[in-house]
Amino acid sequence: MSGILVYALHDDEGNFNKNSLGAISEAAKLAGELGAEAAAVVVGEIPDDACARLGAYGAAKVYRAKAAPEGLAQPIVDVMAKVISEQGFSYALFGGGLLGFEIGAGLTARLNAGVTMEVTKVKVADGKLVAERPVLQDSAVVDVGYAGEPGIIIGRLNAFDATERDGGSAEVVDVDVELSDWSTKAKMVTRGEQRGEDVNIEDAEILVGGGRGLGEAGNFKLAEELAGALGGAVAATRAVVDAGWYPYAAQIGQTGKTVAPKLYLAAGISGAIQHKVGMQNSDNILAINKDPNAPIFEFCDLGVVGDLHKIIPKLTEAVKAKKGG
Amino acid sequence: MKICCLVKEVPDAAVQKRIDPSTKRLDRSGEKNLNPFDTHGIEAAMQIREGGEVSVDEIVSVTMGPESAVRALHKAVALGADRSLHLTDEALAGSDVCATGYALAKALEAEQPDLVLLGQQSDDGECYTIGAVVADHLKMPSLTQVIKIDVSGGKLVCERQAEYGYDTVEVELPAVISVGDAINEPRYPSLKAIMGAKKKPLETQGTADVGIESDRVGEAGSKTEVLAINPPPAKEAGEIIEDEDTSETVERIVAWLDERKLI
Ligand SMILES: Cc1cc2nc3c(=O)[nH]c(=O)nc-3n(C[C@H](O)[C@H](O)[C@H](O)COP(=O)(O)OP(=O)(O)OC[C@H]3O[C@@H](n4cnc5c(N)ncnc54)[C@H](O)[C@@H]3O)c2cc1C
Ligand SMILES: Nc1ncnc2c1ncn2[C@@H]1O[C@H](COP(=O)(O)O)[C@@H](O)[C@H]1O
């Protein structure tokens, strides 16, 4: 059997992650082409019916390890390694995020397996999976094949869409796993802390994104004034959220939100892949950056090479004047 | 306590990186530098040493790479490492993530570190995974993307951002931690440190010295194979304005917004 095993991440309320659901749908589609089955791994006390509902996304079986904790990679490596070895899965697939990278990497070591990350597409060739991965700031795409089994595929955020079908219900199988000694040496103290105030960026049709180029926390007021003039909200990169300049709730990207406003105006943002994946589907992308080689200029619709401190105040005034007139 | 910092030599950010179509590997010619993300790992080690919570006996920089990679080690030493370990061997060329993680773990095994620090990503490979691969081989707990480390009582308290917000995690030593670039502002090396770097001990080891099974590394030992290199999906190039006269620039931006009914 050349089955595909997917890790289904959930939050503390037991809600499954959208990217994990996407990975299950993708695995089901690919497994169909391989003449095999897709299955999911779930850790923690997730009720039977919630696990069974993963069948609607294409999982034939759900392996549930009730005693393993959610949120840290290594216990989940133990669970997945056991299921893969005992059930003979040929591939492990992860949706985009952070834990998938860590679990996939752990499996690579544990099972001496090949791994490809940031995968945007998976195809079937000669009964095997081939992963497409953009490299070098998305300037080329490589096709990666696997020697031996299993093959580990870590998707890029939002690469795989979750598609629900009617009536699918997965068989739930409980697995007992003895955790490795070193898997119990990291303990979650607090999970998913929201730093900064709760702002809403997902409903805004216009977003002004602020990055490290703003220079300091106080300069976010430039972005706020411009957003105010345009009738939009302010978003941020991880760099400035980690630095405490802006609330986590406003962060866009791999470990933040995914948005697709009518206008995304990036101010002092380099356009790293992990940011791009959260905003690349915006209808119009306008970037202001002083570095002509910034990656954001590779995927924006209008790029302005210049100092945002000079441009933004004037732009705010001009937008106000235009709207007033 | 002994800290090992993994460092890598990468093409300079200003160099146009490309893949050599004949070998299907990254073209590593041109200016090279210490992976900028690794300077945060060394800085974190220095701050643990200077913090005084634990006594740090030694900071060892470790790399796997060709002969030229000693330059990355020299830079690491200039930034504060006490000595270096260079794992280099023809047999390692073309290693993928699986093989590289295995080889680095073997090199680290002999060092018996209490803490292994890495950067969040290599600037050329961008795999984000080496830390977790190394950790599992070493049978140590591990976290990636850590932006705060507190050391006390044989434990680390780490913070990092994951899918749902910030996590605080307690990790027992020995451990493998990859640090995010927000963890610190790496210092600049002093001229004296740069000059003295080449005099610090540097040990060179081959695969046999650290017990690497040669069929698990290199191109032949790798578990992935690059089958093809393709251009990215075509996207219409955007319009670029150079800001010379800001009033004019702003006028053009407003016109662009207006055309798209965004004002
Ligand atoms: C696992 C992982 C997950 C991640 N998740 C996320 C995520 O969810 N979201 C996210 O955003 N990032 C994420 N990152 C981080 C990401 O890789 C980048 O580090 C980050 O997006 C960079 O933020 P930035 O653009 O603000 O800063 P920088 O990359 O430092 O860019 C600042 C830019 O400002 C420009 N600039 C400076 N001064 C001026 C000026 N006066 N006028 C105009 N321009 C100026 C500079 O030229 C530069 O291009 C993640 C990384 C990893 C490894
Ligand atoms: N060949 C290597 N030698 C030493 N350290 C490495 C090597 N490759 C990667 N690393 C370390 O692993 C980190 C993550 O790299 P990567 O997983 O390739 O993005 C880097 O920041 C380095 O600290």
XYZ file of C-alpha atoms and ligand atoms in Angstrom:
664
model
C 0.000 0.000 0.000
C 1.344 3.447 -0.829
C -0.819 5.418 1.559
C -0.355 9.005 2.632
C -0.433 9.992 6.285
C -1.357 13.572 7.229
C -0.953 15.330 10.541
C -4.113 17.156 11.564
C -3.158 20.039 13.841
C -5.768 21.494 16.178
C -6.030 24.397 18.585
C -6.807 24.060 22.283
C -10.549 24.016 21.553
C -10.124 21.071 19.197
C -10.701 23.029 15.976
C -8.670 21.573 13.136
C -6.292 23.847 11.282
C -7.401 24.918 7.816
C -4.015 24.047 6.310
C -4.189 20.564 7.810
C -7.631 20.068 6.294
C -6.150 21.220 2.988
C -3.392 18.647 3.352
C -5.964 15.903 3.959
C -7.872 16.889 0.803
C -4.645 16.941 -1.183
C -3.564 13.576 0.240
C -6.948 12.049 -0.633
C -6.689 13.298 -4.195
C -3.142 12.001 -4.625
C -3.903 8.703 -2.887
C -6.755 8.223 -5.351
C -4.292 8.532 -8.214
C -1.900 6.118 -6.503
C -4.667 3.627 -5.783
C -4.150 3.998 -2.059
C -5.691 5.619 0.996
C -5.176 8.834 2.877
C -5.259 8.835 6.647
C -4.788 11.402 9.383
C -3.056 11.450 12.740
C -4.686 13.295 15.610
C -3.256 13.701 19.108
C -5.099 14.494 22.309
C -8.631 13.861 23.534
C -10.490 14.696 20.362
C -13.992 13.133 20.380
C -14.884 10.303 17.990
C -17.317 12.347 15.917
C -14.840 15.197 15.415
C -12.198 12.717 14.241
C -14.673 10.903 12.006
C -15.574 14.205 10.335
C -12.071 14.351 8.844
C -13.535 11.763 6.479
C -15.417 14.601 4.814
C -12.048 15.963 3.661
C -10.940 12.567 2.404
C -9.330 10.706 5.298
C -10.270 7.022 5.244
C -8.875 6.454 8.727
C -7.925 8.632 11.629
C -5.226 7.379 13.988
C -5.784 9.005 17.358
C -3.140 9.044 20.084
C -5.122 10.326 23.055
C -2.202 10.404 25.459
C 0.141 12.437 23.252
C 0.091 16.204 23.786
C -0.681 18.691 20.985
C 1.537 21.662 20.193
C 5.060 20.250 20.414
C 6.644 18.289 17.602
C 8.552 15.431 19.152
C 5.690 13.456 20.746
C 3.919 13.649 17.391
C 7.053 12.347 15.657
C 6.786 9.321 17.949
C 3.148 8.792 16.974
C 3.621 9.264 13.246
C 6.787 7.155 13.096
C 4.936 4.301 14.736
C 1.887 4.540 12.479
C 4.027 4.849 9.353
C 6.183 1.869 10.281
C 3.354 -0.393 11.417
C 0.850 0.492 8.702
C 3.354 0.921 5.886
C 2.580 4.448 4.723
C 4.681 5.634 1.806
C 4.365 9.375 2.388
C 3.733 11.860 5.159
C 2.160 15.169 4.144
C 1.929 18.401 6.136
C 0.016 21.603 5.471
C 1.916 24.856 5.911
C 2.670 26.240 9.334
C 5.425 25.742 11.842
C 4.821 22.413 13.558
C 4.701 20.542 10.267
C 8.285 21.618 9.589
C 9.428 20.345 12.966
C 7.520 17.064 12.831
C 8.546 16.424 9.228
C 12.181 17.088 10.143
C 11.961 14.748 13.124
C 10.521 11.997 10.924
C 13.329 12.547 8.447
C 15.853 11.684 11.142
C 13.821 8.907 12.739
C 12.982 7.071 9.525
C 16.043 8.090 7.482
C 13.627 9.595 4.973
C 13.810 12.254 2.289
C 12.111 15.577 2.986
C 10.986 18.493 0.817
C 9.646 21.687 2.328
C 7.734 24.761 1.118
C 6.036 22.503 -1.416
C 3.453 24.282 -3.573
C 2.290 21.335 -5.656
C 2.500 17.550 -5.639
C 2.135 15.388 -8.717
C 2.083 11.693 -9.501
C 4.663 10.246 -11.898
C 5.174 6.500 -12.450
C 3.212 5.632 -9.348
C 5.291 7.919 -7.146
C 4.894 11.398 -5.770
C 7.004 14.287 -7.016
C 7.045 17.497 -4.987
C 7.364 20.946 -6.563
C 9.282 23.403 -4.476
C 10.084 27.038 -5.266
C 13.680 27.895 -4.314
C 15.965 30.932 -4.179
C 13.255 33.446 -3.312
C 10.834 31.802 -5.740
C 13.120 32.463 -8.718
C 13.077 28.788 -9.737
C 10.958 25.750 -9.044
C 12.516 22.325 -8.551
C 10.825 18.964 -8.954
C 11.926 16.672 -6.158
C 11.601 12.894 -6.199
C 12.155 10.468 -3.349
C 14.550 7.536 -3.086
C 13.030 4.929 -0.811
C 10.092 5.253 1.535
C 8.617 7.085 3.237
C 8.854 10.492 1.547
C 8.115 13.543 3.675
C 6.307 16.471 2.061
C 5.904 19.753 3.942
C 3.542 22.114 2.163
C 3.737 25.866 1.909
C 1.013 27.800 3.706
C -2.241 27.807 1.719
C -0.802 25.529 -0.994
C -3.556 22.954 -0.556
C -7.248 23.817 -0.483
C -9.598 22.061 1.893
C -12.487 20.551 -0.031
C -15.384 19.020 1.807
C -17.382 16.229 0.283
C -20.720 14.807 1.337
C -21.083 12.123 3.914
C -17.481 11.017 4.263
C -16.794 9.548 7.670
C -13.416 8.257 8.764
C -12.837 5.138 10.793
C -11.235 6.133 14.108
C -8.412 3.912 15.334
C -6.829 4.529 18.732
C -3.093 4.017 18.935
C -1.024 3.581 22.049
C 2.361 5.123 21.734
C 5.155 5.060 24.205
C 6.796 8.444 23.935
C 10.557 8.585 23.494
C 12.507 9.673 26.462
C 13.594 12.950 24.817
C 10.070 13.736 23.585
C 8.923 14.350 27.135
C 11.700 16.792 27.957
C 9.985 19.812 26.452
C 6.797 20.946 28.157
C 4.275 23.517 27.051
C 3.845 26.198 29.688
C 1.431 28.432 27.780
C 0.205 27.966 24.225
C -1.080 30.471 21.698
C -0.700 33.628 23.754
C -2.152 36.636 21.919
C 0.222 39.543 22.347
C -1.113 43.046 21.961
C -4.686 44.078 21.398
C -7.210 42.181 19.335
C -7.466 43.979 16.012
C -9.533 42.902 13.030
C -7.715 42.911 9.716
C -9.569 40.138 7.964
C -12.643 42.164 7.058
C -10.755 45.180 5.708
C -10.872 45.801 1.957
C -7.760 47.926 2.195
C -4.745 47.038 4.301
C -1.602 49.039 4.923
C 1.080 46.573 6.012
C 3.938 47.913 8.100
C 7.372 46.265 8.361
C 10.760 46.807 9.931
C 11.348 49.635 7.441
C 9.087 51.825 9.567
C 12.117 52.076 11.839
C 10.391 52.085 15.235
C 7.127 51.258 16.942
C 6.006 54.906 17.042
C 6.165 55.164 13.264
C 3.224 52.807 12.931
C 1.187 55.982 13.230
C 2.281 56.771 9.638
C 0.670 53.512 8.541
C -2.385 54.186 10.698
C -2.920 57.655 9.276
C -2.602 56.392 5.719
C -4.951 53.499 6.451
C -7.365 55.976 8.023
C -7.308 58.142 4.914
C -7.847 55.131 2.637
C -10.559 53.700 4.881
C -8.618 50.554 5.708
C -6.797 48.826 8.547
C -3.155 48.229 9.458
C -1.356 44.880 9.221
C 2.189 43.870 10.156
C 5.086 41.458 9.548
C 6.421 38.968 12.069
C 9.603 40.993 12.434
C 7.729 43.933 13.938
C 5.314 41.774 15.937
C 8.207 39.843 17.497
C 9.807 43.194 18.289
C 6.652 44.240 20.130
C 5.874 47.130 17.765
C 2.431 45.912 16.766
C -0.161 43.338 17.935
C 0.089 39.719 16.889
C -3.547 39.836 15.753
C -2.432 42.108 12.891
C 0.305 39.759 11.648
C 0.082 38.383 8.152
C 1.904 35.295 6.971
C 2.932 31.763 7.747
C 2.294 31.972 11.482
C -0.224 34.796 11.212
C -3.294 35.540 9.111
C -4.027 35.070 5.455
C -5.730 37.981 3.748
C -6.806 38.961 0.247
C -7.936 42.606 0.354
C -8.633 44.787 -2.691
C -5.475 46.729 -1.890
C -2.423 45.690 0.114
C -0.006 48.553 0.555
C 3.308 47.236 1.904
C 5.354 49.900 3.672
C 8.928 48.962 4.572
C 8.313 45.261 4.041
C 10.951 43.146 2.291
C 8.494 40.538 1.023
C 9.927 37.378 2.598
C 8.211 34.159 1.506
C 6.623 33.703 4.943
C 4.948 37.088 4.592
C 4.099 36.681 0.912
C 2.132 33.469 1.518
C -0.333 35.409 3.652
C -1.045 38.277 1.244
C -0.138 37.268 -2.298
C -3.756 36.843 -3.336
C -4.565 40.502 -2.710
C -6.188 42.093 -5.783
C -3.680 44.941 -5.942
C -0.280 45.056 -4.235
C 1.533 48.351 -3.846
C 4.980 48.364 -2.258
C 7.078 51.219 -0.922
C 10.627 50.152 -0.148
C 13.963 51.922 -0.421
C 15.830 48.818 -1.562
C 15.313 48.243 -5.307
C 16.335 44.588 -4.809
C 13.699 43.860 -2.168
C 11.844 40.640 -3.070
C 8.495 42.424 -2.757
C 9.207 44.175 -6.076
C 9.097 40.756 -7.739
C 5.411 40.298 -6.986
C 3.845 43.718 -6.487
C 1.675 45.495 -9.058
C 3.089 48.918 -8.330
C 6.493 49.279 -6.727
C 7.800 52.556 -5.419
C 11.517 52.666 -4.728
C 12.009 55.330 -2.098
C 11.983 56.382 1.526
C 8.613 55.744 3.109
C 9.175 58.531 5.620
C 9.169 61.016 2.765
C 6.421 59.412 0.711
C 3.774 58.249 3.173
C 2.933 61.566 4.903
C 2.486 63.225 1.507
C 0.513 60.298 0.193
C -1.809 60.461 3.191
C -2.444 64.149 2.529
C -2.997 63.535 -1.179
C -5.471 60.728 -0.513
C -7.376 62.928 1.926
C -7.449 65.770 -0.590
C -8.643 63.467 -3.355
C -11.402 62.060 -1.179
C -12.425 65.486 0.066
C -12.543 66.914 -3.448
C 28.178 24.172 30.186
C 29.279 23.671 26.611
C 27.410 25.320 23.735
C 27.866 24.298 20.100
C 26.730 26.808 17.480
C 26.036 25.518 14.001
C 27.146 27.902 11.292
C 27.139 27.765 7.521
C 28.866 29.574 4.734
C 26.377 30.926 2.208
C 26.533 33.046 -0.939
C 26.509 36.731 -0.054
C 23.048 38.318 -0.141
C 24.154 40.556 -2.991
C 25.113 37.594 -5.171
C 22.525 36.447 -7.668
C 21.916 32.903 -6.509
C 21.235 30.249 -9.099
C 21.181 26.530 -9.567
C 23.808 24.878 -11.708
C 21.735 22.971 -14.277
C 24.400 20.291 -14.768
C 24.781 19.252 -11.134
C 21.320 20.473 -10.063
C 22.981 21.912 -6.975
C 23.228 25.502 -5.848
C 25.965 27.347 -7.682
C 28.198 28.292 -4.764
C 30.685 30.394 -6.673
C 31.081 34.104 -5.941
C 31.306 36.094 -2.715
C 30.416 34.173 0.403
C 29.590 35.032 3.923
C 28.596 33.601 7.281
C 24.875 32.835 7.114
C 23.445 36.007 8.703
C 20.840 33.984 10.614
C 23.632 32.098 12.395
C 25.053 35.270 13.915
C 21.923 35.342 16.104
C 22.787 31.865 17.409
C 26.307 32.931 18.355
C 24.995 36.120 19.939
C 22.502 34.050 21.958
C 25.382 31.878 23.197
C 27.362 34.983 24.155
C 24.403 36.408 26.032
C 23.962 33.160 27.973
C 27.647 33.314 28.871
C 27.477 36.988 29.854
C 24.136 36.576 31.631
C 25.900 34.668 34.389
C 22.949 32.363 35.235
C 25.094 29.407 34.206
C 28.783 29.229 33.624
C 29.625 28.618 29.980
C 32.943 26.859 29.658
C 33.101 26.757 25.939
C 31.361 27.957 22.789
C 32.270 25.821 19.796
C 31.301 26.755 16.233
C 30.612 23.782 14.008
C 30.154 23.632 10.256
C 29.908 21.074 7.528
C 31.089 22.257 4.158
C 33.934 22.503 1.671
C 37.370 23.873 2.460
C 36.271 27.471 1.972
C 33.777 27.098 4.842
C 36.591 27.764 7.346
C 35.904 31.430 6.653
C 32.490 31.080 8.246
C 34.190 29.515 11.255
C 36.651 32.398 11.481
C 33.772 34.839 11.478
C 31.994 32.822 14.159
C 35.109 32.909 16.311
C 35.458 36.654 15.752
C 31.907 36.971 17.086
C 32.743 35.086 20.255
C 33.182 31.329 19.743
C 36.229 29.856 21.481
C 37.144 27.241 18.907
C 35.789 25.515 15.799
C 35.064 22.176 14.287
C 35.058 21.766 10.520
C 33.444 18.642 9.125
C 34.625 18.312 5.572
C 34.892 15.411 3.179
C 34.425 14.772 -0.520
C 31.916 12.115 0.482
C 29.606 14.775 1.950
C 29.145 16.763 -1.256
C 25.566 16.858 -2.466
C 24.031 15.840 0.866
C 20.331 16.642 1.249
C 18.609 17.644 4.516
C 18.373 14.043 5.729
C 22.076 13.379 5.096
C 23.283 16.790 6.341
C 21.348 16.497 9.601
C 22.725 13.008 10.174
C 26.312 14.086 9.460
C 26.120 17.177 11.681
C 24.638 15.088 14.492
C 27.545 12.663 14.209
C 30.029 15.524 14.413
C 28.206 16.929 17.461
C 27.954 13.574 19.215
C 31.635 13.540 20.045
C 31.443 17.082 21.454
C 28.704 16.191 23.957
C 27.268 19.716 24.076
C 24.743 20.806 26.700
C 23.132 23.116 24.186
C 23.196 23.274 20.394
C 22.171 26.612 18.868
C 21.342 27.171 15.196
C 19.956 29.904 12.989
C 16.303 29.919 11.910
C 17.250 29.214 8.310
C 20.159 29.060 5.935
C 20.075 31.975 3.548
C 20.648 29.739 0.526
C 18.883 26.471 1.346
C 15.995 27.922 3.364
C 14.989 24.548 4.748
C 14.143 25.575 8.344
C 14.603 21.951 9.320
C 18.228 21.092 10.149
C 17.750 21.806 13.863
C 14.921 19.332 14.321
C 16.724 16.664 12.265
C 19.897 17.021 14.329
C 17.899 16.954 17.576
C 16.201 13.666 16.838
C 19.504 11.993 15.959
C 21.012 13.310 19.191
C 17.892 12.217 21.114
C 17.533 15.712 22.530
C 14.453 17.913 22.937
C 14.225 20.707 20.413
C 12.400 23.869 19.404
C 12.781 26.119 16.371
C 12.146 29.852 15.819
C 12.839 30.698 19.456
C 12.908 34.449 20.209
C 13.595 34.380 23.948
C 15.711 32.014 26.053
C 15.982 32.097 29.844
C 18.378 29.634 31.445
C 17.951 28.415 34.974
C 18.339 25.202 36.935
C 19.399 22.992 34.032
C 16.399 24.128 32.024
C 15.572 26.633 29.353
C 12.363 28.604 29.231
C 11.819 29.491 25.596
C 9.287 31.614 23.755
C 8.387 31.386 20.122
C 5.561 32.118 17.755
C 3.691 29.110 16.372
C 0.391 28.719 14.530
C -1.885 30.152 17.175
C 0.226 32.816 18.869
C 3.166 32.786 21.255
C 4.104 29.574 23.045
C 6.213 29.385 26.185
C 7.982 26.048 26.476
C 10.214 24.606 29.167
C 13.046 22.527 27.741
C 15.422 20.291 29.692
C 19.099 20.330 28.788
C 20.819 19.049 26.751
C 18.744 20.523 23.938
C 18.832 21.783 20.355
C 17.379 25.263 19.840
C 17.130 27.172 16.580
C 16.709 30.880 17.175
C 14.601 33.385 15.262
C 16.204 36.595 14.065
C 14.181 38.679 16.541
C 16.009 37.100 19.480
C 18.832 39.647 19.570
C 20.887 42.246 17.708
C 24.200 40.515 16.940
C 27.208 42.605 17.929
C 29.880 43.671 15.479
C 33.175 41.884 15.955
C 36.052 44.045 17.160
C 39.032 44.482 14.874
C 41.121 42.642 17.457
C 38.716 39.704 17.441
C 38.776 39.567 13.644
C 42.571 39.624 13.622
C 42.795 36.970 16.322
C 40.196 34.618 14.832
C 42.612 32.637 12.704
C 44.714 31.816 15.753
C 41.887 30.120 17.658
C 41.872 26.303 17.585
C 40.219 24.795 14.531
C 39.842 21.071 14.172
C 39.148 19.460 10.812
C 37.409 16.110 10.655
C 36.369 13.749 7.898
C 33.461 11.337 7.832
C 35.512 8.437 9.214
C 36.742 10.518 12.174
C 33.236 10.984 13.527
C 31.829 7.589 12.555
C 29.635 8.666 9.668
C 28.414 5.733 7.587
C 29.487 6.897 4.151
C 26.500 5.352 2.389
C 24.180 7.649 4.338
C 25.683 10.909 3.077
C 26.569 12.697 -0.138
C 24.516 12.559 -3.264
C 24.318 8.772 -3.211
C 23.212 8.651 0.415
C 20.566 11.325 -0.025
C 16.898 10.423 -0.027
C 15.698 13.159 -2.329
C 16.652 13.858 -5.895
C 16.172 17.038 -7.888
C 14.538 15.795 -11.068
C 14.062 19.082 -12.871
C 14.535 22.824 -12.512
C 11.845 25.029 -13.978
C 11.179 28.753 -14.144
C 8.489 30.018 -11.760
C 4.967 30.505 -13.095
C 4.971 33.631 -15.232
C 3.582 36.698 -13.526
C 3.102 39.997 -15.218
C 5.827 42.303 -13.992
C 4.555 45.221 -11.968
C 5.247 48.842 -12.707
C 8.190 50.370 -10.821
C 8.542 54.041 -9.913
C 11.788 55.499 -8.600
C 11.044 58.285 -6.157
C 12.928 61.350 -7.362
C 10.375 64.108 -6.940
C 8.099 62.990 -4.113
C 5.139 65.198 -5.121
C 5.208 63.642 -8.567
C 5.590 60.140 -7.102
C 2.580 60.710 -4.882
C 0.559 61.994 -7.817
C 1.351 58.838 -9.756
C 0.403 56.625 -6.815
C -2.905 58.451 -6.381
C -3.629 58.144 -10.106
C -2.862 54.414 -9.942
C -5.188 53.991 -6.947
C -7.867 56.051 -8.636
C -7.683 54.019 -11.849
C -8.349 50.897 -9.801
C -11.182 52.579 -7.885
C -9.336 52.148 -4.624
C -9.913 55.709 -3.484
C 9.004 29.620 10.260
C 8.883 31.075 9.954
C 7.646 31.677 10.036
C 7.509 33.023 9.738
N 6.262 33.579 9.772
C 6.101 34.866 9.359
C 4.804 35.463 9.283
O 3.786 34.861 9.631
N 4.718 36.728 8.828
C 5.804 37.469 8.456
O 5.635 38.631 8.047
N 7.032 36.945 8.529
C 7.207 35.666 8.987
N 8.469 35.155 9.082
C 9.617 36.080 8.976
C 9.999 36.433 7.560
O 10.895 35.454 7.082
C 10.702 37.804 7.519
O 11.785 37.798 8.419
C 9.795 38.980 7.868
O 8.596 38.907 7.129
C 10.508 40.272 7.577
O 9.753 41.373 8.006
P 9.989 42.825 7.395
O 9.691 42.800 5.949
O 9.211 43.742 8.263
O 11.522 43.106 7.728
P 12.803 43.115 6.790
O 12.936 41.851 6.060
O 13.905 43.562 7.668
O 12.488 44.244 5.718
C 12.436 45.613 5.988
C 12.402 46.326 4.657
O 12.226 47.719 4.874
C 12.968 48.422 3.910
N 13.224 49.774 4.441
C 14.041 50.119 5.462
N 13.992 51.447 5.683
C 13.123 51.963 4.787
C 12.657 53.273 4.495
N 13.058 54.327 5.190
N 11.775 53.434 3.474
C 11.352 52.371 2.751
N 11.768 51.103 2.976
C 12.638 50.902 3.982
C 14.215 47.614 3.721
O 14.779 47.877 2.441
C 13.685 46.178 3.838
O 13.378 45.629 2.576
C 8.636 33.802 9.371
C 9.879 33.189 9.297
C 10.014 31.846 9.572
C 11.366 31.232 9.444
N 26.167 22.564 6.393
C 25.847 23.102 7.573
N 26.785 23.205 8.556
C 26.481 23.724 9.754
N 25.278 24.193 10.067
C 24.310 24.126 9.137
C 24.526 23.571 7.847
N 23.374 23.657 7.155
C 22.474 24.244 7.970
N 23.022 24.533 9.166
C 22.386 25.180 10.335
O 20.997 24.942 10.283
C 20.293 26.175 10.279
C 19.039 26.019 9.463
O 19.360 25.710 8.126
P 18.305 25.187 7.060
O 17.539 24.102 7.725
O 19.130 24.736 5.896
O 17.454 26.375 6.703
C 21.274 27.200 9.755
O 20.975 28.508 10.219
C 22.587 26.687 10.321
O 22.731 27.115 11.670
